[in-house]
Each structure stands twice: as C-alpha cells, then as structure tokens.
CSV table of C-alpha atoms and ligand atoms in Angstrom, one decimal:
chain,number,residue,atom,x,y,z
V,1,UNK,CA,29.4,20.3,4.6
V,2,UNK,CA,27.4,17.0,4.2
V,3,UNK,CA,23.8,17.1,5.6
V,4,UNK,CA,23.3,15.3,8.8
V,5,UNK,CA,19.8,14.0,7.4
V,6,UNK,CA,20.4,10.4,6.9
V,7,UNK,CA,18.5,9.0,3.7
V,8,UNK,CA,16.4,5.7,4.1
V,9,UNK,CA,18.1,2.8,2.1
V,10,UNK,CA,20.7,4.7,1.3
V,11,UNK,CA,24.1,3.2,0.5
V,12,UNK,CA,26.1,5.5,2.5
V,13,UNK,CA,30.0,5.4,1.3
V,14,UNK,CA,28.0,5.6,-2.6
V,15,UNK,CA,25.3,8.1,-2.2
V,16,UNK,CA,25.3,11.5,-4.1
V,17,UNK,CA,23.7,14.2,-2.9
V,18,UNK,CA,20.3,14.4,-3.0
V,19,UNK,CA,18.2,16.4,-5.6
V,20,UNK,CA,16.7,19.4,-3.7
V,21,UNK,CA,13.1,19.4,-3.8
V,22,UNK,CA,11.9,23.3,-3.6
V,23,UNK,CA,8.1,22.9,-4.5
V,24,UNK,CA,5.6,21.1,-6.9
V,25,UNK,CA,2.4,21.3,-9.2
V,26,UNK,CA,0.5,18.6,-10.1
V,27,UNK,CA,2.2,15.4,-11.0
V,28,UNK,CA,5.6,17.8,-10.9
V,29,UNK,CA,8.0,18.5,-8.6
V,30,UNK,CA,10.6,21.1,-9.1
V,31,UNK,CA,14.5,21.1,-7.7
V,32,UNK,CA,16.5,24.4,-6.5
V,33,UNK,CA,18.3,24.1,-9.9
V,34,UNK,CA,15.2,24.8,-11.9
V,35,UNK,CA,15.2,21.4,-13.0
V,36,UNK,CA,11.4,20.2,-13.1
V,37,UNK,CA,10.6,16.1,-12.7
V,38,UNK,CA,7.6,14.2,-13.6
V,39,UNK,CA,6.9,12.0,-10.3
V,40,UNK,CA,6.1,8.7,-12.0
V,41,UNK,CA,5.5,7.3,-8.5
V,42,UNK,CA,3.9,9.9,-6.4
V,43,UNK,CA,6.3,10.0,-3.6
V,44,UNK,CA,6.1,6.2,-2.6
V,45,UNK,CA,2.4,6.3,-4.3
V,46,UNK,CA,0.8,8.5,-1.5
V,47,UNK,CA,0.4,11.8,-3.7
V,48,UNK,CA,-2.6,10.6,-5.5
V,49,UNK,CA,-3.8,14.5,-5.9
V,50,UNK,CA,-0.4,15.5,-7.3
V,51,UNK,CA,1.4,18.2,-5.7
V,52,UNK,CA,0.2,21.9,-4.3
V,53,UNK,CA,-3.7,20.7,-5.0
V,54,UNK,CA,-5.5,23.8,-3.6
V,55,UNK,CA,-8.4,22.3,-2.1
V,56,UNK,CA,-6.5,20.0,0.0
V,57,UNK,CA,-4.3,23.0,1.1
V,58,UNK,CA,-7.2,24.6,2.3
V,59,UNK,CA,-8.2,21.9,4.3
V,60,UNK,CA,-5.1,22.2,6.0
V,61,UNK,CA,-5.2,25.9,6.6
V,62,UNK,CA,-8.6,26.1,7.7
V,63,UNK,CA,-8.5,23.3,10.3
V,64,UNK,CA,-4.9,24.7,11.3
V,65,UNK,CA,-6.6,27.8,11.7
V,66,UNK,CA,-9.2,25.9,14.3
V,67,UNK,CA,-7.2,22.9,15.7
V,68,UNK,CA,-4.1,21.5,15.3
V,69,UNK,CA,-4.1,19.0,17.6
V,70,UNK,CA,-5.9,17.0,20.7
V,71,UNK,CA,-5.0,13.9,22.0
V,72,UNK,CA,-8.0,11.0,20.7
V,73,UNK,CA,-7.8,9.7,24.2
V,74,UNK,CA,-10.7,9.9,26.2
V,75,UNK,CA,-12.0,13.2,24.1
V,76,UNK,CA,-12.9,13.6,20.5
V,77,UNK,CA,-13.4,16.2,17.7
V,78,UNK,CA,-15.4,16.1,14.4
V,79,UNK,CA,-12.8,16.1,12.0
V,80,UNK,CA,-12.1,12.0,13.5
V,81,UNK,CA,-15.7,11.4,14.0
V,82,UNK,CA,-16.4,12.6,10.6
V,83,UNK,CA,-13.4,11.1,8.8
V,84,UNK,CA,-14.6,7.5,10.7
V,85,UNK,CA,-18.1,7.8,9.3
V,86,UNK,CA,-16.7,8.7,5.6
V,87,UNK,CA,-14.1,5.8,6.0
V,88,UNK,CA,-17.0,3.0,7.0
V,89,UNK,CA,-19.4,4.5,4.3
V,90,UNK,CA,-16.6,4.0,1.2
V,91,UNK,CA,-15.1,0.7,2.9
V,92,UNK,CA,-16.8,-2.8,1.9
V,93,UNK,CA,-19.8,-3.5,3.7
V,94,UNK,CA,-19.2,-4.4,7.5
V,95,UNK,CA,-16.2,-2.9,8.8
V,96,UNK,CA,-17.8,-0.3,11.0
V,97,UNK,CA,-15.2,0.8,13.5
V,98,UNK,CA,-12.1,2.4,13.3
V,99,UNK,CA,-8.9,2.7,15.5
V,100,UNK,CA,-6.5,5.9,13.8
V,101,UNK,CA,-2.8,5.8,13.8
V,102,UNK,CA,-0.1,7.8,12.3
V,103,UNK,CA,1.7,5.6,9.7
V,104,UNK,CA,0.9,2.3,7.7
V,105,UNK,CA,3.5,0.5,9.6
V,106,UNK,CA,1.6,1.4,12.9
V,107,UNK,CA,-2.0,0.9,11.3
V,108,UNK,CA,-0.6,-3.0,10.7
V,109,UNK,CA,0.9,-3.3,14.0
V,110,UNK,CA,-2.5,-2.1,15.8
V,111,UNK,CA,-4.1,-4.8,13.0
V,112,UNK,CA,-2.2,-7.9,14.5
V,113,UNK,CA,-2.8,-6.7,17.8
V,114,UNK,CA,-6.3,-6.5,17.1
V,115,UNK,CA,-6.5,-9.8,16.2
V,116,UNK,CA,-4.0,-11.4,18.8
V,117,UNK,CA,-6.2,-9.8,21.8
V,118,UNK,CA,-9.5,-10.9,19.7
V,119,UNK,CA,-8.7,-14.7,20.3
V,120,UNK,CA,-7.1,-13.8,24.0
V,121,UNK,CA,-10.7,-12.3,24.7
V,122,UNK,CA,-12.4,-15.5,23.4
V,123,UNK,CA,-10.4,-17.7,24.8
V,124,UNK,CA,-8.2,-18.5,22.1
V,125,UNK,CA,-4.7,-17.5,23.6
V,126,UNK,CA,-2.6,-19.9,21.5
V,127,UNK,CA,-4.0,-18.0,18.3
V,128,UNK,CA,-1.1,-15.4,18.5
V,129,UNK,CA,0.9,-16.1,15.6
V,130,UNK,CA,0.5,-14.9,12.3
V,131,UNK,CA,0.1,-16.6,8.5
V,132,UNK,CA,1.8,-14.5,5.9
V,133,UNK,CA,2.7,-14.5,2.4
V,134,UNK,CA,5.9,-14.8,0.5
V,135,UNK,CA,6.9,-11.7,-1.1
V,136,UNK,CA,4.9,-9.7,1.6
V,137,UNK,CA,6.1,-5.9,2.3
V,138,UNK,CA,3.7,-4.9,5.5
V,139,UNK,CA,6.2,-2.0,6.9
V,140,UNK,CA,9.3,-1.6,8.7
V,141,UNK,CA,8.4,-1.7,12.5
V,142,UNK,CA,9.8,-5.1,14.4
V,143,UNK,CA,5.8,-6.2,14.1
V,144,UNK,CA,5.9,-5.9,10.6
V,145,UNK,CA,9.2,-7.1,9.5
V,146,UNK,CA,8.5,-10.5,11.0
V,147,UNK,CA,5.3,-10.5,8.4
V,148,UNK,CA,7.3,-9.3,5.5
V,149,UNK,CA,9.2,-11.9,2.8
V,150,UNK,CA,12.1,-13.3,5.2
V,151,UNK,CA,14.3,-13.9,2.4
V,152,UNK,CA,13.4,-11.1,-0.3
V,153,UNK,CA,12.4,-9.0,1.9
V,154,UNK,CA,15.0,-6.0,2.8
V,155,UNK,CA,15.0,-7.6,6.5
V,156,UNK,CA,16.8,-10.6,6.6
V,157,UNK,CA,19.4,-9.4,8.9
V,158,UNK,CA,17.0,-8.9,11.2
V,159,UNK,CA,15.8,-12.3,11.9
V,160,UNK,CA,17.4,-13.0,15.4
V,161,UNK,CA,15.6,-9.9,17.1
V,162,UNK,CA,11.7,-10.9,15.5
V,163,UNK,CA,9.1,-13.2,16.5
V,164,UNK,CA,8.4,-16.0,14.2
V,165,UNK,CA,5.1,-16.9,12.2
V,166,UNK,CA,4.4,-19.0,9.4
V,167,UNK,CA,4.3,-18.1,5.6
V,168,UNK,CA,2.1,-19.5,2.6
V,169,UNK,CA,3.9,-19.0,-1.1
V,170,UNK,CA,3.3,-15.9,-2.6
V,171,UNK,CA,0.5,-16.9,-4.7
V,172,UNK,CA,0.8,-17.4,-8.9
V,173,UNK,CA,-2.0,-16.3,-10.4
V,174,UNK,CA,-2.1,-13.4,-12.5
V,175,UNK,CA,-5.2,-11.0,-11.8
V,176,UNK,CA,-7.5,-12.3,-14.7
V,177,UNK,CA,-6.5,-16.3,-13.8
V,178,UNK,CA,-9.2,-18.4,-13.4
V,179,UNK,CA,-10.9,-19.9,-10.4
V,180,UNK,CA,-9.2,-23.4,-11.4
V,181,UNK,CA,-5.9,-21.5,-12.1
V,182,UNK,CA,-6.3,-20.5,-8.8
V,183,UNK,CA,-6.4,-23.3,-6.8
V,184,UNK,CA,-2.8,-24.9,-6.9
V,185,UNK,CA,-1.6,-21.4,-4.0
V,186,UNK,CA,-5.4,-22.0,-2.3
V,187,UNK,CA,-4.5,-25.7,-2.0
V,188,UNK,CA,-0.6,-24.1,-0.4
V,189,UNK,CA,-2.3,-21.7,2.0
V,190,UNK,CA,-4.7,-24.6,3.3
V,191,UNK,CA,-1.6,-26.6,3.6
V,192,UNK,CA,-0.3,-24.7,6.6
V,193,UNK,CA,-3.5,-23.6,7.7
V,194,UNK,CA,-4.1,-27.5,8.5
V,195,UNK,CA,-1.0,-27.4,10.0
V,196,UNK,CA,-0.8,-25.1,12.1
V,197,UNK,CA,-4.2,-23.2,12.8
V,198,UNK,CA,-4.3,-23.4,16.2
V,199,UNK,CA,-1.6,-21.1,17.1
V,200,UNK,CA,-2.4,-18.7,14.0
V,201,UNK,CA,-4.9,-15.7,14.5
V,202,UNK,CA,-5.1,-13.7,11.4
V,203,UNK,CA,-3.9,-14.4,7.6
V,204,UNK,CA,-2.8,-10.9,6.4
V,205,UNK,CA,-2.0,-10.2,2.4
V,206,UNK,CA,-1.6,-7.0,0.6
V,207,UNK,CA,-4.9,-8.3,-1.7
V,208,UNK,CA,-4.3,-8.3,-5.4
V,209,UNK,CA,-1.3,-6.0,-5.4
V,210,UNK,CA,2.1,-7.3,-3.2
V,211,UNK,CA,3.9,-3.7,-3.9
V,212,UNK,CA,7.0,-3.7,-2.3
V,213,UNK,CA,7.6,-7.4,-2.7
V,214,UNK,CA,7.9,-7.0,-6.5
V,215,UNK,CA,5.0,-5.7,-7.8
V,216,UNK,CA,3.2,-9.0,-7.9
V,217,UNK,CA,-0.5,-9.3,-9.4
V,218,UNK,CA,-2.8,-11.4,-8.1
V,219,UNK,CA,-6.7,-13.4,-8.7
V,220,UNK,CA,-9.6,-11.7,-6.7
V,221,UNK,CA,-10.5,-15.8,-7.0
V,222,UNK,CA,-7.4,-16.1,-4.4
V,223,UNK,CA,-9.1,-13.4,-2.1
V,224,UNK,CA,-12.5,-15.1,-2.1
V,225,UNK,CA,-10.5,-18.4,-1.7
V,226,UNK,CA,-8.6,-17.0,1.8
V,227,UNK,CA,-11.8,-15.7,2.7
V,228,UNK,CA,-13.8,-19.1,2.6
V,229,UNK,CA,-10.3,-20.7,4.6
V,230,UNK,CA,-9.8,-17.8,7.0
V,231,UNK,CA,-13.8,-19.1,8.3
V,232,UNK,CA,-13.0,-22.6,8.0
V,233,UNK,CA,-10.3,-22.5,10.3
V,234,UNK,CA,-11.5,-19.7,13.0
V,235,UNK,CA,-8.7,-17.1,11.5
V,236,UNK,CA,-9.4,-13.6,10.9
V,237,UNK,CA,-8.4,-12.0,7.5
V,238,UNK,CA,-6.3,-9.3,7.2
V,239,UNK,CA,-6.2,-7.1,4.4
V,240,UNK,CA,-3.2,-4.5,4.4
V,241,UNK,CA,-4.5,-1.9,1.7
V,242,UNK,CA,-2.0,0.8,2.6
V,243,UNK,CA,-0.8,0.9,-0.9
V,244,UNK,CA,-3.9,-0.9,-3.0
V,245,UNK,CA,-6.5,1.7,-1.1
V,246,UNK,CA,-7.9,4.6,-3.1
V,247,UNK,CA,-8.1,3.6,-6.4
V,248,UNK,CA,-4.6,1.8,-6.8
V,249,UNK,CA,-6.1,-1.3,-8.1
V,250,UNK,CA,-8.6,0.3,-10.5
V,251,UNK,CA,-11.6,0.2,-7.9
V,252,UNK,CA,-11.9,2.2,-4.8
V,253,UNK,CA,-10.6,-0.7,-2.6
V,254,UNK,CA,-8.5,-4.3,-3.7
V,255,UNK,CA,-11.0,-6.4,-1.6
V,256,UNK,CA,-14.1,-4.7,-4.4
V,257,UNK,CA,-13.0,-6.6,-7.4
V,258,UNK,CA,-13.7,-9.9,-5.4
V,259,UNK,CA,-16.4,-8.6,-2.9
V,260,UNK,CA,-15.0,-9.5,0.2
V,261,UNK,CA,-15.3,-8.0,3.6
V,262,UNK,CA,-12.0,-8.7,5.7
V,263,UNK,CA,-12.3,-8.5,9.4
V,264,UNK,CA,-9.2,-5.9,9.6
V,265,UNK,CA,-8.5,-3.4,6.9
V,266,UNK,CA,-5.7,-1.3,7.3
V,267,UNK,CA,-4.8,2.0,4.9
V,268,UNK,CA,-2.8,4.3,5.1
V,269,UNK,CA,-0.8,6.4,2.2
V,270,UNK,CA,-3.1,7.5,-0.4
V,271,UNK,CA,-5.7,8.4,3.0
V,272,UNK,CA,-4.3,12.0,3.3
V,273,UNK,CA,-3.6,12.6,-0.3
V,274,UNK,CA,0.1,12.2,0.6
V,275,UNK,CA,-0.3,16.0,2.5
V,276,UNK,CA,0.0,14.2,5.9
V,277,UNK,CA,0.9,11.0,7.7
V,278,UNK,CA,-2.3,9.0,9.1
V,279,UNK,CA,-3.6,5.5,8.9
V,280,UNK,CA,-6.9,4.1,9.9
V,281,UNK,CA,-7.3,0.4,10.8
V,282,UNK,CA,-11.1,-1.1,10.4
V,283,UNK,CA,-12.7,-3.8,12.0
V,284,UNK,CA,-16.3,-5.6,11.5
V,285,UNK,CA,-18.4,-5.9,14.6
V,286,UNK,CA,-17.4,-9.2,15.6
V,287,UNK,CA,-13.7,-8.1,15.5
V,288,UNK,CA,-14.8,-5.3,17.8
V,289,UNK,CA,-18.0,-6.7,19.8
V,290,UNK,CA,-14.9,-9.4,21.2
V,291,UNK,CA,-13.5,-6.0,23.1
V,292,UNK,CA,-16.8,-5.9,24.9
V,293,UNK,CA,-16.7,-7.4,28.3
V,294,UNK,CA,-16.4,-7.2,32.1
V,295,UNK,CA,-12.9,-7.8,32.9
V,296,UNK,CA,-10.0,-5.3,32.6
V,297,UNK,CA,-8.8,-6.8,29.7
V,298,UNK,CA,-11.4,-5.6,27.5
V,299,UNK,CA,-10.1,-2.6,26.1
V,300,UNK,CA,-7.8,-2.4,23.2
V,301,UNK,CA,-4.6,-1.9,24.5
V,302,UNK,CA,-2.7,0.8,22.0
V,303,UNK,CA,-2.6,4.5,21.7
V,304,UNK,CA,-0.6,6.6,19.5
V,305,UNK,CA,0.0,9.9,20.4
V,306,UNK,CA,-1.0,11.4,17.1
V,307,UNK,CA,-3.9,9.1,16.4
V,308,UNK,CA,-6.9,11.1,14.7
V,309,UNK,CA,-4.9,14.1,14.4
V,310,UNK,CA,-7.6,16.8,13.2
V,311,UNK,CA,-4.9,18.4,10.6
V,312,UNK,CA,-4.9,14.4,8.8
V,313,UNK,CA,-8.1,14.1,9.3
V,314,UNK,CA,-9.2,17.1,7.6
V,315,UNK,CA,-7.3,16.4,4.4
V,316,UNK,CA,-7.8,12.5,4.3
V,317,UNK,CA,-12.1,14.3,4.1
V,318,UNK,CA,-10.9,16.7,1.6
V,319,UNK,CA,-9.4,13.8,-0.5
V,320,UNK,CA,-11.9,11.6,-0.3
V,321,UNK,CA,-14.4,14.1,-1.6
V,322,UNK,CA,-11.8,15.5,-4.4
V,323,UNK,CA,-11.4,11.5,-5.2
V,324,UNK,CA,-15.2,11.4,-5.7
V,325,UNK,CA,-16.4,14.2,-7.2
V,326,UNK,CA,-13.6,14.4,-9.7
V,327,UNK,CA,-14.1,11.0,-10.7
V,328,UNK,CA,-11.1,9.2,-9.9
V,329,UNK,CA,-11.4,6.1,-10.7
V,330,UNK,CA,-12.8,6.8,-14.6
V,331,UNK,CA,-9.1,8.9,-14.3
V,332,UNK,CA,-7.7,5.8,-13.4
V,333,UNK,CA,-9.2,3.5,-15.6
V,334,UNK,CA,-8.3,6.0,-18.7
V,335,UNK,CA,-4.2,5.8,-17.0
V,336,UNK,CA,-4.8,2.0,-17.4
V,337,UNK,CA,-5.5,2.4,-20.7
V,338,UNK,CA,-2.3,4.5,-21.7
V,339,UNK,CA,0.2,2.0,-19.4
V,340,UNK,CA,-1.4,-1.3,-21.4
V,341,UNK,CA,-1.0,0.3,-24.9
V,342,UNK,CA,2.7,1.8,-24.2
V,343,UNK,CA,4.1,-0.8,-22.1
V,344,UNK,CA,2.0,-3.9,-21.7
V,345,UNK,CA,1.1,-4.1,-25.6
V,346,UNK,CA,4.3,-3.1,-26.7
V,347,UNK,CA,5.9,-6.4,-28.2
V,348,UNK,CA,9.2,-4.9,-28.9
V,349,UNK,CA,9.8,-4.5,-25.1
V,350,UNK,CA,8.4,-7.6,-24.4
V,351,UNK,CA,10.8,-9.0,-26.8
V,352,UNK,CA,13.4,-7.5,-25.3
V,353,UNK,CA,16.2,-10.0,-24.1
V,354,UNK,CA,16.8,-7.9,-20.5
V,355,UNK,CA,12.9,-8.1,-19.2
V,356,UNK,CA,11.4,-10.6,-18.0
V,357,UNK,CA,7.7,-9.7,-17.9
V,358,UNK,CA,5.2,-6.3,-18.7
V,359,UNK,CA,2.2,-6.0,-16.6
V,360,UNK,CA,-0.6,-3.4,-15.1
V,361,UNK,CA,-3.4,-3.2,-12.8
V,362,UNK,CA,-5.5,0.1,-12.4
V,363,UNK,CA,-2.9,2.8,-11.9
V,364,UNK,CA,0.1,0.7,-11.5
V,365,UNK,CA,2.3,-0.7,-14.7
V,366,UNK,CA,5.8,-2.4,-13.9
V,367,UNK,CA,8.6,-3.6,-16.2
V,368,UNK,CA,10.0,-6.7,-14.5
V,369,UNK,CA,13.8,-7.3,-15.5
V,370,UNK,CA,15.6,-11.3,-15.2
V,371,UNK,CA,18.3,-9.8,-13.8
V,372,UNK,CA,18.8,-6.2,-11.3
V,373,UNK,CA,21.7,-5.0,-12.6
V,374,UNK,CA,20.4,-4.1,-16.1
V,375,UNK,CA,18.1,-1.7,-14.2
V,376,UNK,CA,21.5,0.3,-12.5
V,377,UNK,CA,21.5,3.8,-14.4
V,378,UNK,CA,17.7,3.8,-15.4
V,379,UNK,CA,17.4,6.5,-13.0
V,380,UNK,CA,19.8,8.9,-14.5
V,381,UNK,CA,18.7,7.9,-17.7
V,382,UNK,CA,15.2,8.7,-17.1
V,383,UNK,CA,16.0,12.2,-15.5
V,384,UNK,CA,17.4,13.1,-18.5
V,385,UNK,CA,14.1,12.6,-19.6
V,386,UNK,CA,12.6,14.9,-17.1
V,387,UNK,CA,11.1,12.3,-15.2
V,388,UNK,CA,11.6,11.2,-11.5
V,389,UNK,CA,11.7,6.9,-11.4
V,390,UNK,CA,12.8,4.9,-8.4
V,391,UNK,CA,13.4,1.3,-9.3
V,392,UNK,CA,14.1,-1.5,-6.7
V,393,UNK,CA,15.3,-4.8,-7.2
V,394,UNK,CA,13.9,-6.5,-10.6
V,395,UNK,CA,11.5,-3.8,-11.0
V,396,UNK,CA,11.2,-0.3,-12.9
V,397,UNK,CA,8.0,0.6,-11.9
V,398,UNK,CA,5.1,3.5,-12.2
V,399,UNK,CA,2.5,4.4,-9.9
V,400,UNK,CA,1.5,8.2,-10.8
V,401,UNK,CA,-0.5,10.7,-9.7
V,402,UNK,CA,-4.0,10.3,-10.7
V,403,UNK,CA,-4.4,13.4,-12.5
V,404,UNK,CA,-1.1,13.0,-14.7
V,405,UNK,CA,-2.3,14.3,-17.8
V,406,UNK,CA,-1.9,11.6,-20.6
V,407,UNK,CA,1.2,13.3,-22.4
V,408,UNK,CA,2.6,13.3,-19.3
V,409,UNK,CA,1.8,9.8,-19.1
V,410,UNK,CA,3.6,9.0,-22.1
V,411,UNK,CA,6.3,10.5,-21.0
V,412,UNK,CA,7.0,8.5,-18.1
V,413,UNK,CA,6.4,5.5,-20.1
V,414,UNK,CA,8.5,6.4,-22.6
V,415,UNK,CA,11.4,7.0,-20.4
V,416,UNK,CA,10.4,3.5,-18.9
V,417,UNK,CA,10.7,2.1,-22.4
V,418,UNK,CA,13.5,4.2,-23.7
V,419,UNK,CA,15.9,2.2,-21.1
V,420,UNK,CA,15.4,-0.4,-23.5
V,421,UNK,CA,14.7,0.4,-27.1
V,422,UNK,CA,16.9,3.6,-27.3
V,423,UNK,CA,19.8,3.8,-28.9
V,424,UNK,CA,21.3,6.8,-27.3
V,425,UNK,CA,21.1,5.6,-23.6
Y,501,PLP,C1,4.1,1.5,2.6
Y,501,PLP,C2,3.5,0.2,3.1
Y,501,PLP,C3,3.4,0.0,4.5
Y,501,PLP,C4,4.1,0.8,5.5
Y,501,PLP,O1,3.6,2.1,5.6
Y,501,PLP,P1,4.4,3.3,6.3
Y,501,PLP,O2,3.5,4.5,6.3
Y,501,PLP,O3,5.6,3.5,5.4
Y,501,PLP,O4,4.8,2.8,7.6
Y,501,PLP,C5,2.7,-1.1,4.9
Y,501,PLP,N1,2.1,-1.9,4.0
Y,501,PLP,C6,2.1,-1.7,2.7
Y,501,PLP,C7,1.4,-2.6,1.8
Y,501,PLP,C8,2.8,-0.6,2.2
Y,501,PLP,O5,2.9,-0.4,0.9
C-alpha cells in the first residue's frame, strides 16, 4: 500500500517512493536498505552538527527529563530566558529582545507584524506594506509568499488569495563587488523607496545569501547601502537570516561581513542544530520601546503555542556552545577552501557548455546550469556516488554539515562535478 504521508513539492502521478531514512552519523544518513548517503545539504541546511551529535542529544534528554513543555505566555522558564540572553550576546550589537516562534516561516510573519504595528503605534498606519526583493524565498505561510519572488518564486498560483507589496530587483553584485559596482541595484531600491515610502514599513532581504531564490550572492556594500535608505526614508530593515545564520555565510551572522544592525532579525534553521523546530525573531530597542505605551494596543499581538519550547531551547544552547567551542567557523572557512578549489577553480567545469556560473560563500558552493533540464537525473546519478543532492530549478547545489570531514567533502563535490565531466554518467 502507498503511504498516506504526502511529500512537500512532490509531483504526485511521478514520485517514487521515498528512500527510507532509519538513522544517521555525522554528515551521514543511512536508509533501511543499508544504503549510507552523504547529506551534502544537511536536511534543507538546518543539520549544521551532522546527525546523532551526542551533546546535543543530551540536551534533549536531560531537559525532557525536567520539562518538556510550558506555554511562554504570561510564565517563563530558564532554558527561554537563557537562550534569549545567549541569542542577543552572539547577534550584532543592538537587537536586545526577542519574541520565539516555532518555524522560520512564523519567525518572518511575527517580523512584518512587528514592524506593521511599530508604525501603527507611532502613528504611521499607512506604513503597512512591505519592500521586497526579486528572487526572495521568506517561507511558505500566506505572509510570506506575498514577500517571496512572484514570478520565480514556487507561488505564483497563489497570487489572487495574497496581499500585495512592492519589490526592488534582486540586486547584481557579486559578494566581493565594489561599493561603485554596487550602486546601479542601490540606485533601484531608492527608486521605489521614493515612490512609495509612505505606505511601506520594513525592507526585508535574505542579506548576502537569497537561498531559495537561486542561490544568489550578494555585496555587504548593498547591506550598508539599504541600511543608510531604510533611515532615510523612516523604513525598518529586515534581515531574514533563517538560512545565512550560524556560520552559513562564513561569519557567525550575514549582517557581520558589512557591520550592520537591522531592526528585525529573524533565524531559524541552523538555531536548534536541525534537532528541533524553533525560530527567534530580534528587535533593537526602538523596534520594541514603540510597544511601550498606555493604550490597549500596546502589546504585540501574536502567540504561538510552542513559542520558547524548553526542549528547542535547550538544544538551540547546546548548539550554540558546540558552534563555539569547536570552532566553527575556522571549520567553515577550511570547507570554503575545499568548495573554491574543486568547483569554483575548476576551469574544465566552468568551461563546460551546460553551466552557466560556479560560485561559493562560506559553507555554501552552487553549480548554476543555463538551462534546468540538464540538471534532471543528477540525483540518481549522484546516489550512485553515495551522496544525497537535492537540486531545484538551475541549481545543483551544496550546503553541508559543518563537520563533513574533507574527503567527504570531496566526495560531494566530485559527484557535483562528475554530472559533468564523467564519461560514464
Ligand atoms: C527556510 C527559510 C524560511 C522558512 O523557514 P521554515 O522553517 O521552513 O518555515 C524563511 N526564510 C528563509 C531565508 C529560508 O531559507
């Protein structure tokens, strides 16, 4: 009999069953058929320990072992309270309050929110509409589809049912442009912004890194630049680092290689280690000091059930401290080093008629093809190479584990390049 658990994205008259995942170790997981697969993108990038890590397991079982679970509202519990300390100490200076939700869909949908009752509060009610990039992937709730890419974006058919805002082009620098190659998308986003600023209330970008989207790498010069527009124009900045947080990018946070402090930060994903789902969304004083006032109105108006869940919490401590003390981000920039010399560096793949472009940042590296369909059967083809790659669109893509040992690394990018270069695909 066919499984009633229906698969995300799945094609459903074309699917084939799904590998059976039994267990993993490390940047492994292993199927009920023995088979063992290199994850080369850590479960949709959240398993930045790798599978089974015992410390992280232990966090689990000893809070399980305590307290599973209260409700956040109106009491507390010191896994949160430490968790919201830890979060504001590792976070760029200034965001020093944070609101917990259970996924990185919700943690953006309590971000606009934030900022839609922020200008209510000041007396800014027209400011409810959102600026957004091209290319943008923010999540899959009805608040975030109406932020992501309209037209790439995997919700077009969607349209009639969302709210409307306004979108910037995705910007075109590459990370190491300069400021002056920079300002051709600056001089796009202030376009619109001069437009239209008085009915937008926050900017939001996945900084440096538009994941979903395509992969697309962008100029710290472009975050200072939305920075110095976002206070020009009374617009709060938005930084969705569900996917760039912990380490992604090469530094603990996107928003460090151009020191900036958005006024919202929202992450998600690598917060747990992968080992549970949480979010956190952060907010400087003067997003929050606007929620202080007199009238009824001032109180944030959202509440997931699950928000500060002491099990998430727990683990999201544990993995900060792992990520730390086992230095993380020297792991990272040693991975960066393997994907530039096997993929980025390699001119026979860049010469290769089907792709398009080679690039990396920190702990990401992505192939880009001109055309999709030469990416149908890189899958399978990479399986036979014992590793476990998901591409989307235009994209064969890695984001590993950050403890894949470098053999290993080699091995997903050589299954990456083999797709290629090899002659017995
Ligand atoms: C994955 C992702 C989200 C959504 O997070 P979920 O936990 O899947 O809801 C939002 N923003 C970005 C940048 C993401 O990569």
């Amino acid at each position: 009999m066919t499984s009633p658990v229906w698969h995300p994205y799945s094609h459903l008259k074309t699917q084939t069953p799904s590998p059976k995942v039994v267990g993993g170790d490390g940047p492994r997981f292993t199927l009920d058929t023995g088979e063992s697969l290199l994850d080369a993108t850590c479960s949709w990038w959240c398993m930045i320990h790798g599978y089974r890590h015992p410390r992280l397991i232990e966090a689990i079982q000893r809070q399980a072992d305590e307290l599973c679970h209260v409700m956040l509202g109106g009491l507390t519990h010191e896994p949160a309270d430490r968790l919201a300390r830890e979060l504001v100490r590792v976070t760029p200076e200034g965001l020093n309050h944070v609101f917990f939700s259970d996924s990185g869909s919700v943690g953006m949908e309590v971000a606009m929110k934030m900022a839609v009752q922020y200008h209510y509060l000041r007396g800014k009610p027209a400011k409810h509409r959102m600026l957004t990039l091209m290319k943008a992937y923010h999540g899959d709730t009805a608040g975030c589809m109406a932020v992501c890419d309209p037209e790439e974006g995997m919700h077009s058919l969607f349209a009639g049912f969302l709210p409307q805002h306004h979108f910037a082009p995705a910007p075109t620098a590459g990370f190491d442009a300069t400021r002056e190659e920079v300002q051709a998308d600056l001089d796009a986003l202030r376009g619109v912004l001069e437009a239209h600023h008085e009915e937008i209330g926050a900017l939001l970008m996945e900084p440096l890194l538009q994941a979903a989207g395509g992969l697309n790498m962008t100029s710290p010069h472009y975050l200072r630049g939305a920075r110095e527009l976002c206070d020009e124009f009374d617009i709060l900045l938005i930084f969705d680092e569900v996917a760039t947080g912990f380490g992604r990018t090469g530094r603990m946070f996107a928003a460090n290689h151009a020191d900036v402090t958005p006024d919202i930060m929202v992450l998600s994903k690598g917060l747990t280690g992968g080992y549970l789902g949480h979010a956190a969304t952060l907010a400087t004083d003067r997003v929050h000091d606007a929620f202080i006032g007199d009238s009824a109105l001032h109180a944030f108006m959202h509440g997931p059930t699950f928000m500060g869940n002491p099990l998430a919490c727990r683990v999201a401590l544990e993995s900060l401290a792992v990520f730390e003390e086992d230095d993380y981000l020297g792991r990272i920039e040693a991975l960066n080093g393997v994907l530039r010399e096997e993929l980025v560096d390699d001119e026979a793949l860049r010469a290769h008629p089907d792709v398009a472009d080679v690039r990396a940042l920190g702990a990401t590296a992505v192939i880009e093809v001109h055309d999709a369909d030469s990416l149908r059967g890189a899958a399978d083809f990479a399986r036979t190479q014992g590793v476990w790659l998901r591409a989307f669109g235009r994209w064969l893509y890695t984001m590993p584990a950050y403890i894949t040992p470098h053999d290993d690394m080699r091995r997903i990018t050589g299954a990456m390049k083999g797709w290629f270069l090899s002659r017995e695909r």
